[in-house]
Amino acid sequence: MNNFDYKNPTKIIFGKDTIKNLATEIPKDAKILMLFGGGSIKKNGVYEQVTAALKDFQVTEMGGIPPNPEYDVLIKAIDIIKSENITYLLAVGGGSVIDGTKFISAAALYEGDPWDMVMNRKPNTVAIPFGAVLTLPATGSEMNSGAVITRRALKMKIPIGGPALFPQFSILDPTVVRSIPSKQIANGLADSFTHVLEQYVTFPIGALLQDRFSESVMQTIIEVAPKIMADPNDYQAASNFMWSCTMALNGLLQKGVPTDWAIHAIGHELTALYNIDHARTLAIITKSHYTFNFESKKEKLAQLAERVFAIKVGDTESKAIAAIEKIDAFYHSIGIATKLSEYVDEYEGTAELIEEKFTKMGMTGIGENKTLTPENVKEIVKMSY
Ligand code: NZQ
Ligand code: ZN
């Protein structure tokens, strides 16, 4: 097992009817900027619950944060923060709203051009404090310190992060799942499942407990997927779905083990180019990434086959191949297509564009071994057409 530090300061408040606890989590004298998305919270009762809980606070609202939170929209919050003397941010939404709030919290205190803050890749150590009410289980953003910001005009989608970007608290009420469209539930299942893969399908390092944490999260997601797809009102399924998504990317699984994240790095480029939902870009890349890197990943793939997909017969190679097929079948089982050509008509040239982008950004060695070159990435993308 590798050495590691582990600190996660986010308080989780989990369960039915917990949004009202907001009032006790935010300092009484806070001037709050409440941030939300395109309006789902106004249709499903979440907005009413939040405003009722905050009735004794001074609250300014800013809606309109789009999926894949857009820099040009987020930047508008900085003027509001200054003019209203805001001291606390509250994200009410899915990963995009929470990520957008993380960016705003750091950008508001950044001296200089906020885009430089995104591009300089330095950890964010200063930010306005913020909390979250999660409305869409998927990203884990509610309990981690990462965010991904999009600037459509530049066709860029860039991760940021740092110790100041952990929410102070996050409220996870599984009843919010009831109003989520099945397409977004499928996205949450696929995104969280792939988060575990990125921290597990690398090479063996003898981290027995970490492996079993990861396997248990994947098993739970697989078990719960058909139930929550069939009935988002199933509270047991919703609560297991929600907690699995949080556990998949709250930092615990990656401690002491090598991590990959190449699927995400390539996937972000597909969203930047074609606006494909984040989770679906992962489903497009996973099979070809694992096929291309088969030799270095086959032992963990075989372990995944044995322990998660219960494939007990065959040698390492055949089990590893079976695991790749099972992962692809899992995406399909929740209605997610896994080829780029199923999303985009004009896909020729995509691989070369991404190769060029990786070279320009200096991403010349990615994956757990830091050996995947832009040229390799091009091959992986081509295999995903
Ligand atoms: O905007 P509204 O109207 O709220 O609608 C949203 C949005 O259209 C809707 N929605 C959310 N909760 C709902 C609901 N509709 C009905 N009922 C509810 N309860 O769902 C749509 C998608 O929301 P979004 O927040 O974009 O989805 P998700 O949570 O999947 O977030 C995706 C973003 O997170 C980033 C992705 O790259 C992408 O930009 N990620 C963030 C990560 C992190 N911070 O750690 C890691 C991930 O790998 C990922 O990259
Ligand atoms: Zn993801």
Tab-separated table of C-alpha atoms and ligand atoms in Angstrom:
chain	number	residue	atom	x	y	z
A	1	MET	CA	0.000	0.000	0.000
A	2	ASN	CA	1.216	3.554	-0.744
A	3	ASN	CA	1.662	6.205	1.956
A	4	PHE	CA	-1.239	8.638	2.280
A	5	ASP	CA	-2.767	11.590	4.168
A	6	TYR	CA	-6.500	11.561	4.688
A	7	LYS	CA	-8.642	14.451	5.803
A	8	ASN	CA	-12.239	15.059	4.818
A	9	PRO	CA	-13.816	17.979	6.662
A	10	THR	CA	-17.282	17.831	5.045
A	11	LYS	CA	-20.138	17.081	7.417
A	12	ILE	CA	-22.792	14.864	5.836
A	13	ILE	CA	-26.402	15.145	6.928
A	14	PHE	CA	-28.185	12.181	5.386
A	15	GLY	CA	-31.816	11.163	5.238
A	16	LYS	CA	-35.453	11.997	4.715
A	17	ASP	CA	-36.623	15.476	5.665
A	18	THR	CA	-33.172	16.834	6.517
A	19	ILE	CA	-33.153	19.992	4.365
A	20	LYS	CA	-34.604	21.888	7.308
A	21	ASN	CA	-31.293	21.340	9.166
A	22	LEU	CA	-29.784	24.066	6.983
A	23	ALA	CA	-30.712	26.637	9.579
A	24	THR	CA	-28.385	25.141	12.166
A	25	GLU	CA	-25.414	24.639	9.822
A	26	ILE	CA	-25.003	28.186	8.518
A	27	PRO	CA	-23.761	30.969	10.825
A	28	LYS	CA	-26.695	33.125	11.967
A	29	ASP	CA	-25.135	36.374	10.748
A	30	ALA	CA	-24.209	34.976	7.304
A	31	LYS	CA	-25.165	36.857	4.162
A	32	ILE	CA	-25.981	33.960	1.894
A	33	LEU	CA	-25.818	33.646	-1.886
A	34	MET	CA	-27.986	30.680	-2.852
A	35	LEU	CA	-26.942	29.178	-6.190
A	36	PHE	CA	-29.010	26.809	-8.288
A	37	GLY	CA	-29.474	25.474	-11.805
A	38	GLY	CA	-32.092	25.718	-14.517
A	39	GLY	CA	-35.129	25.490	-12.288
A	40	SER	CA	-35.699	21.827	-11.335
A	41	ILE	CA	-35.690	22.872	-7.664
A	42	LYS	CA	-38.697	25.100	-8.261
A	43	LYS	CA	-40.726	22.154	-9.599
A	44	ASN	CA	-39.912	19.468	-7.042
A	45	GLY	CA	-40.370	21.234	-3.724
A	46	VAL	CA	-36.672	21.592	-2.890
A	47	TYR	CA	-36.721	25.381	-3.346
A	48	GLU	CA	-39.615	25.727	-0.886
A	49	GLN	CA	-37.841	23.563	1.682
A	50	VAL	CA	-34.619	25.564	1.386
A	51	THR	CA	-36.284	28.973	1.563
A	52	ALA	CA	-38.412	27.862	4.532
A	53	ALA	CA	-35.287	26.712	6.364
A	54	LEU	CA	-33.551	30.022	5.622
A	55	LYS	CA	-36.465	32.317	6.456
A	56	ASP	CA	-34.493	34.090	9.198
A	57	PHE	CA	-31.384	34.617	7.066
A	58	GLN	CA	-30.433	37.281	4.571
A	59	VAL	CA	-30.460	35.422	1.252
A	60	THR	CA	-29.700	36.543	-2.304
A	61	GLU	CA	-30.457	34.084	-5.116
A	62	MET	CA	-28.727	33.309	-8.378
A	63	GLY	CA	-30.167	30.588	-10.615
A	64	GLY	CA	-29.237	29.582	-14.128
A	65	ILE	CA	-26.060	27.564	-13.581
A	66	PRO	CA	-26.149	25.172	-16.562
A	67	PRO	CA	-25.027	21.534	-16.708
A	68	ASN	CA	-21.246	21.586	-17.236
A	69	PRO	CA	-21.034	24.852	-15.299
A	70	GLU	CA	-20.115	27.640	-17.662
A	71	TYR	CA	-17.406	30.127	-16.735
A	72	ASP	CA	-19.204	33.052	-18.395
A	73	VAL	CA	-22.290	32.423	-16.214
A	74	LEU	CA	-20.415	31.718	-12.965
A	75	ILE	CA	-18.334	34.834	-13.218
A	76	LYS	CA	-21.492	36.951	-12.832
A	77	ALA	CA	-21.794	35.775	-9.227
A	78	ILE	CA	-18.619	37.604	-8.306
A	79	ASP	CA	-20.264	41.024	-8.811
A	80	ILE	CA	-23.221	39.939	-6.656
A	81	ILE	CA	-20.862	38.758	-3.903
A	82	LYS	CA	-19.154	42.154	-3.889
A	83	SER	CA	-22.276	44.305	-4.120
A	84	GLU	CA	-24.234	42.324	-1.498
A	85	ASN	CA	-21.276	41.678	0.839
A	86	ILE	CA	-21.953	37.939	0.676
A	87	THR	CA	-20.167	35.842	3.319
A	88	TYR	CA	-21.536	32.344	2.657
A	89	LEU	CA	-22.503	30.355	-0.462
A	90	LEU	CA	-25.150	27.656	-0.640
A	91	ALA	CA	-25.277	25.310	-3.639
A	92	VAL	CA	-28.654	23.679	-4.245
A	93	GLY	CA	-28.342	21.229	-7.130
A	94	GLY	CA	-26.322	18.500	-8.758
A	95	GLY	CA	-22.621	18.323	-9.545
A	96	SER	CA	-22.762	21.286	-11.894
A	97	VAL	CA	-24.223	23.659	-9.315
A	98	ILE	CA	-21.884	22.426	-6.578
A	99	ASP	CA	-18.837	22.609	-8.878
A	100	GLY	CA	-19.886	26.073	-10.033
A	101	THR	CA	-20.225	27.164	-6.414
A	102	LYS	CA	-16.742	25.844	-5.645
A	103	PHE	CA	-15.310	27.890	-8.499
A	104	ILE	CA	-17.197	31.010	-7.383
A	105	SER	CA	-16.074	30.555	-3.766
A	106	ALA	CA	-12.413	30.583	-4.808
A	107	ALA	CA	-12.665	33.059	-7.699
A	108	ALA	CA	-14.345	35.688	-5.494
A	109	LEU	CA	-11.245	35.863	-3.304
A	110	TYR	CA	-8.679	35.411	-6.066
A	111	GLU	CA	-6.522	38.411	-6.818
A	112	GLY	CA	-6.225	38.532	-10.589
A	113	ASP	CA	-8.076	37.105	-13.577
A	114	PRO	CA	-10.200	34.127	-12.416
A	115	TRP	CA	-9.424	32.288	-15.659
A	116	ASP	CA	-5.749	32.321	-14.680
A	117	MET	CA	-6.811	30.652	-11.432
A	118	VAL	CA	-8.438	27.866	-13.476
A	119	MET	CA	-5.508	27.442	-15.818
A	120	ASN	CA	-2.617	27.660	-13.345
A	121	ARG	CA	-3.595	24.320	-11.745
A	122	LYS	CA	-2.474	25.416	-8.277
A	123	PRO	CA	-4.499	23.966	-5.380
A	124	ASN	CA	-7.174	26.370	-4.109
A	125	THR	CA	-6.375	27.214	-0.497
A	126	VAL	CA	-8.614	30.257	0.006
A	127	ALA	CA	-12.372	30.392	-0.609
A	128	ILE	CA	-15.630	31.750	0.775
A	129	PRO	CA	-17.188	29.029	2.980
A	130	PHE	CA	-20.043	27.119	1.397
A	131	GLY	CA	-22.466	24.261	1.949
A	132	ALA	CA	-24.612	22.164	-0.372
A	133	VAL	CA	-28.040	20.625	-0.723
A	134	LEU	CA	-27.525	17.764	-3.180
A	135	THR	CA	-30.350	17.121	-5.652
A	136	LEU	CA	-28.669	14.620	-7.993
A	137	PRO	CA	-26.498	11.703	-6.833
A	138	ALA	CA	-23.609	11.257	-9.284
A	139	THR	CA	-20.384	13.186	-8.963
A	140	GLY	CA	-19.414	13.042	-5.282
A	141	SER	CA	-18.799	16.792	-5.461
A	142	GLU	CA	-20.873	17.124	-2.277
A	143	MET	CA	-18.034	15.536	-0.275
A	144	ASN	CA	-14.872	16.252	-2.236
A	145	SER	CA	-12.696	19.231	-3.056
A	146	GLY	CA	-12.748	19.030	-6.851
A	147	ALA	CA	-14.737	20.841	-9.519
A	148	VAL	CA	-14.783	20.927	-13.307
A	149	ILE	CA	-15.368	24.225	-15.103
A	150	THR	CA	-16.370	24.648	-18.748
A	151	ARG	CA	-15.565	27.571	-21.022
A	152	ARG	CA	-17.528	26.852	-24.129
A	153	ALA	CA	-16.093	29.700	-26.203
A	154	LEU	CA	-12.665	28.059	-25.864
A	155	LYS	CA	-14.061	24.489	-26.044
A	156	MET	CA	-12.366	23.785	-22.713
A	157	LYS	CA	-13.401	21.787	-19.654
A	158	ILE	CA	-10.844	22.047	-16.866
A	159	PRO	CA	-10.635	20.479	-13.388
A	160	ILE	CA	-9.765	22.644	-10.369
A	161	GLY	CA	-9.458	21.721	-6.705
A	162	GLY	CA	-7.823	22.226	-3.360
A	163	PRO	CA	-8.377	21.993	0.385
A	164	ALA	CA	-10.541	25.138	0.481
A	165	LEU	CA	-13.079	23.549	-1.884
A	166	PHE	CA	-14.616	20.969	0.452
A	167	PRO	CA	-18.208	21.925	1.304
A	168	GLN	CA	-18.551	22.671	5.040
A	169	PHE	CA	-21.625	20.464	5.028
A	170	SER	CA	-23.821	18.672	2.506
A	171	ILE	CA	-27.419	17.651	2.958
A	172	LEU	CA	-28.300	14.376	1.243
A	173	ASP	CA	-32.041	13.752	1.285
A	174	PRO	CA	-32.712	10.702	-0.920
A	175	THR	CA	-36.307	11.795	-1.572
A	176	VAL	CA	-34.912	14.338	-4.099
A	177	VAL	CA	-34.294	11.370	-6.420
A	178	ARG	CA	-38.056	11.086	-7.087
A	179	SER	CA	-38.068	13.953	-9.590
A	180	ILE	CA	-34.862	13.096	-11.458
A	181	PRO	CA	-35.449	12.099	-15.112
A	182	SER	CA	-34.333	8.508	-15.789
A	183	LYS	CA	-31.651	9.759	-18.187
A	184	GLN	CA	-30.009	11.639	-15.310
A	185	ILE	CA	-30.389	8.694	-12.922
A	186	ALA	CA	-28.565	6.544	-15.480
A	187	ASN	CA	-25.880	9.229	-15.700
A	188	GLY	CA	-25.445	9.144	-11.922
A	189	LEU	CA	-25.103	5.371	-11.911
A	190	ALA	CA	-22.582	5.364	-14.757
A	191	ASP	CA	-20.554	8.283	-13.404
A	192	SER	CA	-20.248	6.873	-9.889
A	193	PHE	CA	-19.442	3.375	-11.205
A	194	THR	CA	-16.686	4.814	-13.395
A	195	HIS	CA	-15.300	6.817	-10.459
A	196	VAL	CA	-14.663	3.541	-8.687
A	197	LEU	CA	-13.145	1.984	-11.808
A	198	GLU	CA	-10.701	4.894	-12.128
A	199	GLN	CA	-9.447	4.175	-8.590
A	200	TYR	CA	-9.431	0.379	-8.917
A	201	VAL	CA	-8.558	-0.787	-12.442
A	202	THR	CA	-4.840	-0.015	-12.259
A	203	PHE	CA	-2.269	-2.511	-10.926
A	204	PRO	CA	-2.225	-4.558	-7.693
A	205	ILE	CA	-0.513	-2.858	-4.766
A	206	GLY	CA	-1.630	-5.047	-1.866
A	207	ALA	CA	-4.193	-2.568	-0.516
A	208	LEU	CA	-6.633	-5.260	0.541
A	209	LEU	CA	-9.129	-3.079	2.382
A	210	GLN	CA	-9.119	-0.358	-0.295
A	211	ASP	CA	-9.879	-2.984	-2.959
A	212	ARG	CA	-12.761	-4.328	-0.921
A	213	PHE	CA	-14.158	-0.837	-0.286
A	214	SER	CA	-14.172	-0.265	-4.048
A	215	GLU	CA	-15.687	-3.660	-4.809
A	216	SER	CA	-18.479	-3.091	-2.307
A	217	VAL	CA	-19.364	0.281	-3.826
A	218	MET	CA	-19.457	-1.241	-7.327
A	219	GLN	CA	-21.547	-4.203	-6.132
A	220	THR	CA	-24.015	-1.844	-4.489
A	221	ILE	CA	-24.340	0.321	-7.600
A	222	ILE	CA	-24.937	-2.763	-9.773
A	223	GLU	CA	-27.519	-4.118	-7.323
A	224	VAL	CA	-29.398	-0.873	-6.950
A	225	ALA	CA	-29.308	0.205	-10.619
A	226	PRO	CA	-32.321	-1.770	-11.928
A	227	LYS	CA	-34.369	-0.865	-8.842
A	228	ILE	CA	-33.816	2.882	-9.015
A	229	MET	CA	-34.192	2.925	-12.819
A	230	ALA	CA	-37.533	1.138	-12.450
A	231	ASP	CA	-38.817	3.254	-9.564
A	232	PRO	CA	-37.194	6.505	-8.380
A	233	ASN	CA	-39.771	6.554	-5.546
A	234	ASP	CA	-38.122	3.466	-3.989
A	235	TYR	CA	-36.602	5.114	-0.902
A	236	GLN	CA	-34.301	2.206	-0.018
A	237	ALA	CA	-32.913	2.135	-3.538
A	238	ALA	CA	-32.598	5.945	-3.612
A	239	SER	CA	-30.710	6.080	-0.333
A	240	ASN	CA	-28.279	3.336	-1.337
A	241	PHE	CA	-27.802	4.984	-4.745
A	242	MET	CA	-27.136	8.370	-3.148
A	243	TRP	CA	-24.663	7.164	-0.534
A	244	SER	CA	-22.815	4.979	-3.082
A	245	CYS	CA	-22.304	7.989	-5.352
A	246	THR	CA	-20.881	10.002	-2.462
A	247	MET	CA	-18.602	7.174	-1.312
A	248	ALA	CA	-17.396	6.582	-4.878
A	249	LEU	CA	-15.647	9.946	-4.952
A	250	ASN	CA	-15.189	11.388	-1.486
A	251	GLY	CA	-11.499	10.581	-1.520
A	252	LEU	CA	-11.533	7.442	0.619
A	253	LEU	CA	-11.209	4.845	-2.146
A	254	GLN	CA	-8.136	6.441	-3.687
A	255	LYS	CA	-6.045	6.472	-0.506
A	256	GLY	CA	-3.005	4.211	-0.632
A	257	VAL	CA	-3.625	3.037	-4.203
A	258	PRO	CA	-2.596	4.153	-7.693
A	259	THR	CA	-5.344	5.989	-9.602
A	260	ASP	CA	-5.960	6.315	-13.319
A	261	TRP	CA	-8.381	9.165	-14.288
A	262	ALA	CA	-7.514	8.885	-18.000
A	263	ILE	CA	-11.142	8.036	-18.831
A	264	HIS	CA	-12.228	11.294	-17.222
A	265	ALA	CA	-9.472	13.341	-18.856
A	266	ILE	CA	-10.484	12.070	-22.317
A	267	GLY	CA	-14.205	12.210	-21.523
A	268	HIS	CA	-14.021	15.901	-20.560
A	269	GLU	CA	-12.748	16.618	-24.066
A	270	LEU	CA	-15.788	14.913	-25.618
A	271	THR	CA	-18.069	17.117	-23.508
A	272	ALA	CA	-16.058	20.217	-24.459
A	273	LEU	CA	-16.310	19.327	-28.163
A	274	TYR	CA	-19.835	17.919	-28.445
A	275	ASN	CA	-21.625	18.717	-25.168
A	276	ILE	CA	-22.224	15.002	-24.488
A	277	ASP	CA	-23.312	14.359	-20.864
A	278	HIS	CA	-20.289	13.719	-18.641
A	279	ALA	CA	-21.272	10.171	-17.638
A	280	ARG	CA	-21.889	9.160	-21.252
A	281	THR	CA	-18.429	10.301	-22.328
A	282	LEU	CA	-17.004	7.900	-19.736
A	283	ALA	CA	-19.088	5.037	-21.078
A	284	ILE	CA	-17.763	5.814	-24.576
A	285	ILE	CA	-14.099	5.685	-23.533
A	286	THR	CA	-13.952	2.919	-20.886
A	287	LYS	CA	-13.949	-0.184	-23.100
A	288	SER	CA	-11.330	1.059	-25.543
A	289	HIS	CA	-9.145	2.433	-22.730
A	290	TYR	CA	-9.124	-0.954	-20.976
A	291	THR	CA	-8.618	-2.822	-24.232
A	292	PHE	CA	-5.731	-0.549	-25.265
A	293	ASN	CA	-4.077	-0.864	-21.827
A	294	PHE	CA	-4.966	-4.516	-21.338
A	295	GLU	CA	-1.496	-5.782	-20.359
A	296	SER	CA	-0.963	-3.293	-17.528
A	297	LYS	CA	-4.524	-3.589	-16.206
A	298	LYS	CA	-5.381	-7.248	-16.701
A	299	GLU	CA	-4.737	-8.371	-13.106
A	300	LYS	CA	-7.110	-5.859	-11.581
A	301	LEU	CA	-9.632	-6.466	-14.361
A	302	ALA	CA	-9.516	-10.205	-13.580
A	303	GLN	CA	-9.997	-9.480	-9.848
A	304	LEU	CA	-12.975	-7.270	-10.751
A	305	ALA	CA	-14.408	-10.112	-12.837
A	306	GLU	CA	-14.059	-12.569	-9.972
A	307	ARG	CA	-15.215	-10.454	-7.086
A	308	VAL	CA	-17.792	-8.111	-8.577
A	309	PHE	CA	-19.116	-10.046	-11.556
A	310	ALA	CA	-18.719	-13.525	-9.982
A	311	ILE	CA	-16.737	-14.959	-12.910
A	312	LYS	CA	-14.876	-17.809	-11.268
A	313	VAL	CA	-13.560	-19.834	-14.216
A	314	GLY	CA	-10.829	-19.108	-16.739
A	315	ASP	CA	-7.310	-17.685	-16.649
A	316	THR	CA	-6.355	-14.069	-15.909
A	317	GLU	CA	-6.700	-12.996	-19.567
A	318	SER	CA	-10.118	-14.479	-20.146
A	319	LYS	CA	-11.477	-13.115	-16.866
A	320	ALA	CA	-10.087	-9.665	-17.676
A	321	ILE	CA	-11.758	-9.722	-21.103
A	322	ALA	CA	-15.011	-10.790	-19.462
A	323	ALA	CA	-14.780	-7.859	-17.018
A	324	ILE	CA	-14.476	-5.386	-19.907
A	325	GLU	CA	-17.569	-6.908	-21.534
A	326	LYS	CA	-19.495	-6.846	-18.239
A	327	ILE	CA	-18.706	-3.157	-17.684
A	328	ASP	CA	-19.916	-2.348	-21.198
A	329	ALA	CA	-23.048	-4.423	-20.592
A	330	PHE	CA	-23.691	-2.531	-17.340
A	331	TYR	CA	-23.734	0.803	-19.192
A	332	HIS	CA	-26.086	-0.685	-21.803
A	333	SER	CA	-28.349	-2.140	-19.083
A	334	ILE	CA	-29.131	1.408	-17.924
A	335	GLY	CA	-29.702	2.679	-21.454
A	336	ILE	CA	-26.315	4.263	-22.080
A	337	ALA	CA	-24.764	3.871	-25.539
A	338	THR	CA	-21.014	3.271	-25.556
A	339	LYS	CA	-19.838	4.388	-29.008
A	340	LEU	CA	-19.105	7.974	-30.066
A	341	SER	CA	-20.881	7.414	-33.386
A	342	GLU	CA	-24.112	6.827	-31.435
A	343	TYR	CA	-23.930	10.434	-30.169
A	344	VAL	CA	-22.248	12.406	-32.966
A	345	ASP	CA	-22.702	12.189	-36.750
A	346	GLU	CA	-19.473	13.919	-37.737
A	347	TYR	CA	-16.959	12.213	-35.481
A	348	GLU	CA	-14.050	11.714	-37.914
A	349	GLY	CA	-11.063	13.769	-36.777
A	350	THR	CA	-12.103	13.753	-33.098
A	351	ALA	CA	-9.116	11.617	-32.088
A	352	GLU	CA	-6.650	13.977	-33.777
A	353	LEU	CA	-8.302	17.026	-32.184
A	354	ILE	CA	-8.002	15.516	-28.717
A	355	GLU	CA	-4.410	14.445	-29.371
A	356	GLU	CA	-3.594	18.053	-30.286
A	357	LYS	CA	-5.383	19.398	-27.196
A	358	PHE	CA	-3.506	17.045	-24.851
A	359	THR	CA	-0.180	18.023	-26.418
A	360	LYS	CA	-0.983	21.743	-26.077
A	361	MET	CA	-2.065	21.341	-22.456
A	362	GLY	CA	1.141	19.453	-21.612
A	363	MET	CA	-0.833	16.281	-20.763
A	364	THR	CA	1.881	14.079	-22.179
A	365	GLY	CA	1.806	11.210	-19.670
A	366	ILE	CA	-1.550	10.274	-18.123
A	367	GLY	CA	-2.977	7.181	-16.419
A	368	GLU	CA	-1.707	5.399	-13.307
A	369	ASN	CA	1.726	4.879	-14.828
A	370	LYS	CA	1.862	8.381	-16.346
A	371	THR	CA	2.858	6.782	-19.628
A	372	LEU	CA	-0.137	7.367	-21.903
A	373	THR	CA	0.942	9.831	-24.574
A	374	PRO	CA	-1.300	12.068	-26.680
A	375	GLU	CA	-0.649	9.607	-29.529
A	376	ASN	CA	-1.972	6.736	-27.340
A	377	VAL	CA	-4.996	8.858	-26.425
A	378	LYS	CA	-5.662	9.326	-30.146
A	379	GLU	CA	-5.700	5.547	-30.619
A	380	ILE	CA	-8.063	5.060	-27.661
A	381	VAL	CA	-10.493	7.669	-29.000
A	382	LYS	CA	-10.389	6.077	-32.478
A	383	MET	CA	-11.268	2.722	-30.944
A	384	SER	CA	-14.315	4.401	-29.362
A	385	TYR	CA	-15.875	5.611	-32.648
B	1	NZQ	O1	-30.320	22.653	-13.689
B	1	NZQ	P1	-31.518	22.002	-13.108
B	1	NZQ	O2	-32.788	22.589	-13.544
B	1	NZQ	O3	-31.411	21.840	-11.615
B	1	NZQ	O4	-31.580	20.498	-13.718
B	1	NZQ	C1	-30.538	19.558	-13.570
B	1	NZQ	C2	-29.723	19.385	-14.847
B	1	NZQ	O5	-30.471	19.680	-15.980
B	1	NZQ	C3	-31.164	18.195	-13.386
B	1	NZQ	N1	-31.486	17.882	-11.985
B	1	NZQ	C4	-30.667	17.909	-10.907
B	1	NZQ	N2	-31.325	17.494	-9.810
B	1	NZQ	C5	-32.594	17.206	-10.191
B	1	NZQ	C6	-32.705	17.465	-11.577
B	1	NZQ	N3	-33.860	17.302	-12.253
B	1	NZQ	C7	-34.927	16.873	-11.557
B	1	NZQ	N4	-34.896	16.585	-10.234
B	1	NZQ	C8	-33.749	16.729	-9.523
B	1	NZQ	N5	-33.716	16.419	-8.210
B	1	NZQ	O6	-30.180	17.292	-13.850
B	1	NZQ	C9	-29.446	17.907	-14.903
B	1	NZQ	C10	-27.964	17.584	-14.759
B	1	NZQ	O7	-27.444	18.158	-13.594
B	1	NZQ	P2	-25.856	18.245	-13.366
B	1	NZQ	O8	-25.629	18.921	-12.065
B	1	NZQ	O9	-25.199	18.793	-14.576
B	1	NZQ	O10	-25.454	16.699	-13.287
B	1	NZQ	P3	-24.299	15.973	-12.519
B	1	NZQ	O11	-24.570	15.928	-11.065
B	1	NZQ	O12	-24.127	14.699	-13.238
B	1	NZQ	O13	-23.018	16.907	-12.706
B	1	NZQ	C11	-22.235	16.861	-13.857
B	1	NZQ	C12	-21.066	17.823	-13.752
B	1	NZQ	O14	-20.180	17.438	-12.677
B	1	NZQ	C13	-18.842	17.287	-13.181
B	1	NZQ	C14	-19.087	16.874	-14.605
B	1	NZQ	O15	-17.937	17.031	-15.399
B	1	NZQ	C15	-20.221	17.789	-15.002
B	1	NZQ	O16	-19.744	19.079	-15.309
B	1	NZQ	N6	-18.085	16.345	-12.341
B	1	NZQ	C16	-17.691	16.773	-11.130
B	1	NZQ	C17	-16.904	15.991	-10.308
B	1	NZQ	C18	-16.467	16.460	-8.979
B	1	NZQ	N7	-16.709	17.690	-8.611
B	1	NZQ	O17	-15.864	15.716	-8.224
B	1	NZQ	C19	-16.434	14.659	-10.714
B	1	NZQ	C20	-17.161	14.099	-11.878
B	1	NZQ	O18	-16.339	13.152	-12.483
B	1	NZQ	C21	-17.577	15.107	-12.893
B	1	NZQ	O19	-16.511	15.437	-13.761
B	2	ZN	ZN	-17.168	11.587	-13.288
